[in-house]
Coordinates of C-alpha atoms and ligand atoms in Angstrom, one line a residue:
M660 CA 8.8 -7.8 6.1
E661 CA 9.5 -4.4 4.6
I662 CA 6.5 -2.5 6.0
E663 CA 6.2 0.3 8.5
I664 CA 3.3 2.1 10.2
I665 CA 4.0 5.8 10.1
D666 CA 2.2 8.1 12.5
F667 CA 1.8 11.6 10.9
Q668 CA 1.8 14.8 12.9
K669 CA -1.7 16.2 13.1
H670 CA -1.9 20.0 12.5
G671 CA -5.6 20.1 13.0
D672 CA -7.4 22.3 15.5
D673 CA -10.9 23.1 16.5
R674 CA -11.8 23.8 12.9
G675 CA -10.9 20.2 11.8
G676 CA -8.0 18.0 10.8
L677 CA -5.0 18.5 8.7
V678 CA -2.1 16.1 7.8
S679 CA 0.8 17.1 5.5
L680 CA 2.7 14.4 3.5
E681 CA 6.1 15.7 2.6
L682 CA 9.2 14.3 0.9
N683 CA 12.2 13.9 3.3
N684 CA 9.9 14.6 6.3
N685 CA 7.5 11.8 6.7
I686 CA 7.6 10.2 3.2
P687 CA 10.6 7.9 2.8
F688 CA 10.9 8.2 -1.0
D689 CA 10.5 10.5 -4.0
I690 CA 6.8 10.6 -4.9
K691 CA 6.3 10.0 -8.6
R692 CA 2.6 9.0 -8.5
V693 CA -0.5 9.5 -6.3
Y694 CA -3.7 7.5 -6.8
Y695 CA -6.7 6.8 -4.7
I696 CA -9.1 3.9 -4.4
F697 CA -12.8 4.6 -3.6
D698 CA -16.3 3.2 -3.9
T699 CA -15.0 -0.3 -3.3
L700 CA -17.7 -2.8 -2.5
S701 CA -17.4 -4.3 1.0
D702 CA -17.3 -7.9 -0.3
V703 CA -14.5 -7.2 -2.8
T704 CA -10.8 -8.1 -2.3
R705 CA -8.4 -5.8 -4.0
G706 CA -4.6 -5.9 -4.6
R707 CA -3.6 -9.5 -4.7
H708 CA -0.2 -8.7 -6.1
A709 CA 3.4 -7.8 -5.1
H710 CA 5.8 -5.4 -6.7
K711 CA 9.3 -6.1 -7.7
R712 CA 10.7 -2.6 -7.1
L713 CA 7.9 -0.2 -6.3
R714 CA 7.7 1.4 -2.8
Q715 CA 4.3 2.7 -1.7
L716 CA 2.7 4.5 1.2
T717 CA -1.1 4.2 1.7
V718 CA -3.4 6.1 4.0
A719 CA -7.1 5.5 4.7
V720 CA -7.9 9.3 4.5
K721 CA -11.5 8.3 5.0
G722 CA -13.1 5.1 6.5
S723 CA -11.3 1.7 6.9
C724 CA -10.0 -1.3 5.2
R725 CA -8.0 -4.4 6.1
F726 CA -4.6 -5.3 4.7
L727 CA -3.2 -8.8 4.6
L728 CA 0.5 -8.6 4.0
D729 CA 2.7 -11.5 3.2
D730 CA 6.5 -11.6 2.5
G731 CA 6.4 -15.3 1.5
N732 CA 7.4 -16.4 5.0
N733 CA 5.2 -14.4 7.4
K734 CA 1.7 -13.0 7.1
L735 CA 0.4 -9.9 9.0
E736 CA -3.0 -8.2 9.1
I737 CA -3.3 -4.5 9.6
V738 CA -6.5 -2.5 9.7
L739 CA -6.2 1.1 8.4
N740 CA -8.8 3.3 9.9
C741 CA -7.0 6.6 10.7
A742 CA -6.3 9.5 8.4
S743 CA -3.2 10.4 10.4
Q744 CA -1.5 7.0 10.0
G745 CA 0.3 5.6 6.9
L746 CA 1.3 2.1 6.0
Y747 CA 4.6 1.9 4.0
I748 CA 4.8 -1.2 1.8
G749 CA 8.2 -2.0 0.2
P750 CA 9.0 -4.3 -2.7
G751 CA 8.5 -8.1 -2.3
V752 CA 5.3 -7.8 -0.1
W753 CA 2.1 -9.5 -1.3
R754 CA -0.9 -7.5 -0.3
E755 CA -4.6 -8.1 -0.3
M756 CA -7.1 -5.4 0.8
S757 CA -10.6 -6.3 2.0
D758 CA -13.4 -5.2 4.4
F759 CA -13.6 -1.8 2.8
S760 CA -16.1 0.5 4.6
D761 CA -18.6 2.1 2.3
D762 CA -17.0 5.5 2.7
C763 CA -13.4 4.2 2.5
V764 CA -11.0 6.4 0.4
L765 CA -7.5 4.8 0.2
L766 CA -4.8 7.2 -0.9
V767 CA -1.6 5.7 -2.3
L768 CA 1.8 7.4 -2.9
A769 CA 4.3 5.6 -5.0
D770 CA 7.9 6.2 -6.0
D771 CA 7.3 5.4 -9.6
I772 CA 4.8 5.6 -12.4
Y773 CA 2.5 2.8 -13.3
D774 CA 4.3 -0.1 -14.8
E775 CA 2.5 -3.4 -15.2
A776 CA 6.0 -5.2 -15.7
D777 CA 6.7 -4.4 -12.0
Y778 CA 3.7 -6.4 -10.8
I779 CA 3.7 -10.1 -9.7
R780 CA 0.0 -11.0 -9.8
D781 CA 0.3 -14.8 -9.5
Y782 CA 0.8 -15.9 -5.8
Q783 CA 2.9 -19.0 -6.8
Q784 CA 5.1 -16.8 -9.0
F785 CA 5.5 -14.5 -6.0
L786 CA 6.6 -17.4 -3.8
D787 CA 9.1 -18.6 -6.4
A788 CA 10.4 -15.1 -6.7
V789 CA 11.0 -14.9 -3.0
N790 CA 12.7 -18.3 -2.9
D791 CA 14.9 -17.3 -5.8
Q792 CA 15.8 -14.0 -4.1
Q793 CA 14.6 -12.1 -7.2
L794 CA 12.9 -9.3 -5.2
D795 CA 14.4 -6.0 -4.0
G796 CA 13.0 -6.3 -0.4
Ligands
TYD915 P1 -5.4 -3.0 -9.9 O1 -3.8 -3.1 -9.8 O2 -6.0 -4.2 -10.3 O3 -6.0 -2.4 -8.6 P2 -5.9 -3.0 -7.1 O4 -4.5 -3.3 -6.7 O5 -6.5 -1.9 -6.2 O6 -6.8 -4.2 -7.0 O7 -5.6 -1.8 -11.0 C1 -6.9 -1.6 -11.6 C2 -6.7 -1.1 -13.0 O8 -6.2 0.2 -12.9 C3 -5.8 -2.0 -13.8 O9 -6.3 -2.0 -15.1 C4 -4.5 -1.1 -13.8 C5 -5.0 0.3 -13.7 N1 -4.1 1.2 -13.0 C6 -3.5 2.3 -13.7 O10 -3.8 2.4 -14.9 N2 -2.7 3.1 -13.0 C7 -2.3 2.9 -11.7 O11 -1.6 3.7 -11.1 C8 -2.9 1.8 -11.1 C9 -2.5 1.6 -9.6 C10 -3.8 1.0 -11.7

């Protein structure tokens, strides 16, 4: 499965925390888009899609949430709850996010602008694409 947990260097001191996300240092792609997810209700599941080509890195800059990751053959659960830890998700990985804490802010960096044509939002279509080896990952 094309995923990786990346531990960022903390530059914080006794005044507070600081993490820097920098191309060619700790971000493994050219960043073309940044978005953030916040105020998600705790009983909501988000995501429920895979991307054909998009690469993303997500950080729970505040609070926590659970990721279910699935490459069509294997499934994995990861809880993001640390502002100095990123989760890289490559193409061809189905993701579902749940168990958002009330204060959760999920920052997402992406290597391309928003393009609905890059999404696979139907799980059976995702499995078919994996079996037909249509996905980049
Ligand atoms: P959606 O993909 O459903 O969010 P999630 O994966 O968190 O469940 O996106 C919600 C809406 O926002 C949908 O109408 C598409 C739109 N959107 C953008 O316009 N730009 C973006 O960069 C993203 C990620 C979503």
